[in-house]
Structures are given as C-alpha cells and as structure tokens.
XYZ file of C-alpha atoms in Angstrom:
109
model
C 53.224 -83.655 -65.403
C 55.206 -80.969 -67.425
C 54.296 -77.648 -66.201
C 52.989 -75.366 -68.629
C 52.869 -71.452 -68.979
C 49.190 -71.694 -67.883
C 50.034 -73.813 -64.540
C 52.688 -71.419 -63.772
C 50.395 -68.518 -64.171
C 47.729 -70.109 -62.145
C 50.412 -70.821 -59.417
C 51.476 -67.304 -59.526
C 48.106 -66.056 -58.897
C 47.589 -68.176 -55.716
C 50.957 -67.038 -54.828
C 49.731 -63.410 -54.925
C 46.693 -63.958 -53.086
C 48.429 -65.651 -50.366
C 51.090 -63.000 -49.956
C 48.636 -60.767 -48.230
C 47.704 -61.428 -44.591
C 44.357 -60.256 -45.169
C 43.718 -62.310 -48.258
C 45.157 -65.291 -46.909
C 42.825 -64.813 -43.939
C 39.746 -64.624 -46.198
C 40.691 -67.691 -47.968
C 41.002 -69.886 -44.724
C 37.705 -68.428 -43.498
C 35.906 -69.285 -46.620
C 37.126 -72.946 -46.112
C 34.249 -73.527 -43.698
C 31.382 -71.726 -45.351
C 30.304 -68.511 -47.648
C 30.446 -65.340 -45.898
C 29.183 -61.666 -46.368
C 32.001 -59.191 -46.603
C 30.851 -57.280 -43.882
C 30.968 -60.544 -41.575
C 34.497 -61.027 -43.017
C 35.610 -57.426 -42.431
C 34.205 -57.465 -38.776
C 35.929 -61.045 -38.021
C 39.437 -60.205 -39.521
C 39.337 -56.452 -37.903
C 39.647 -54.707 -41.227
C 37.495 -52.041 -42.708
C 34.601 -52.743 -45.311
C 36.711 -50.921 -47.895
C 39.748 -52.901 -47.461
C 37.560 -56.026 -47.555
C 36.195 -54.998 -50.715
C 39.443 -54.369 -52.130
C 40.652 -57.728 -50.925
C 37.802 -59.674 -52.301
C 38.250 -58.122 -55.584
C 41.798 -58.962 -55.918
C 40.725 -62.824 -54.933
C 37.895 -62.778 -57.574
C 40.604 -61.316 -59.978
C 42.839 -64.302 -59.265
C 39.939 -66.561 -59.588
C 39.787 -67.974 -56.003
C 36.614 -66.704 -54.761
C 33.118 -66.008 -56.448
C 30.486 -63.612 -55.378
C 26.734 -65.070 -54.948
C 24.164 -62.656 -55.314
C 21.363 -63.127 -52.370
C 18.718 -60.773 -53.167
C 20.346 -57.132 -52.011
C 23.286 -58.640 -50.683
C 26.303 -60.460 -51.949
C 28.066 -63.374 -50.187
C 31.344 -65.006 -51.302
C 32.769 -68.432 -51.508
C 35.704 -70.323 -52.654
C 35.418 -70.559 -56.168
C 36.451 -74.267 -56.554
C 35.917 -77.155 -54.295
C 39.556 -78.098 -54.584
C 40.696 -75.097 -52.797
C 39.568 -75.820 -49.135
C 41.503 -79.222 -49.142
C 44.488 -77.287 -50.879
C 44.227 -74.866 -48.228
C 44.519 -77.756 -45.523
C 47.035 -79.400 -46.933
C 49.252 -76.126 -47.273
C 48.699 -75.440 -43.697
C 50.004 -78.984 -43.049
C 53.037 -78.312 -45.015
C 53.835 -74.990 -43.346
C 53.250 -76.693 -39.954
C 55.992 -79.537 -40.943
C 58.483 -76.947 -42.167
C 57.851 -74.351 -39.475
C 56.347 -76.414 -36.479
C 56.693 -73.551 -34.048
C 54.591 -70.955 -36.258
C 51.330 -72.232 -34.429
C 51.719 -73.542 -31.081
C 50.149 -73.867 -27.897
C 46.441 -74.507 -26.614
C 44.936 -71.762 -28.794
C 46.127 -72.852 -32.166
C 43.285 -74.224 -34.468
C 45.038 -74.588 -37.932
C 46.717 -78.092 -37.340
C-alpha cells in the first residue's frame, strides 16, 4: 500500500497523541472500557482541568469520542481498531525494549 498524504497526517495525529504520557495513559485506560473524565483524572493522578485538556486533544486527533449520558459525558475510543492496535504497539515496544516493563507488577505484556 502506498502511503498518501492522508495516511501520513493520520499517523502524525496518532504520534502527537502518544507523545504525551497522560494522553497515552488515557488511551490505554480506554482500551478496557469507556470512562468519565473525573474517573480518568483520579486514576491517572492529574487535575480535572488537565484531563479536560487532554481529552480535547484526543478528540481533535479523532481518537476518542464523547458519549453524552444524561448530565454526564463518558469517553471511549473512537474506533474498535484502536484497542488492538494499541495492544500491538505495546508488544512492539516490549520487543524492542524488553526491560521497559519488567517484574511481577507489569501488566502491559
């Protein structure tokens, strides 16, 4: 497959999203299930304002979507292909740098 300008732009957006530890953590958390911003902020140890900014960035990249639920809004991955793609990226990282996640507490492998 020949990469087009659109392909390049899409990969650049994914790279931008993954360039921040909080955004990466949000994407990895959302692989499991949708979540509310306050839950994500608490789980990741960031303020709700930081989480709001990061979710806005991820929405802008087209990677997450907001799901209105009455007075609250949850967030989920925007496409079903993202969770397995993130899983595969983790496997690649662990192959390239096996020491990045070691020990009994590692849950990413």
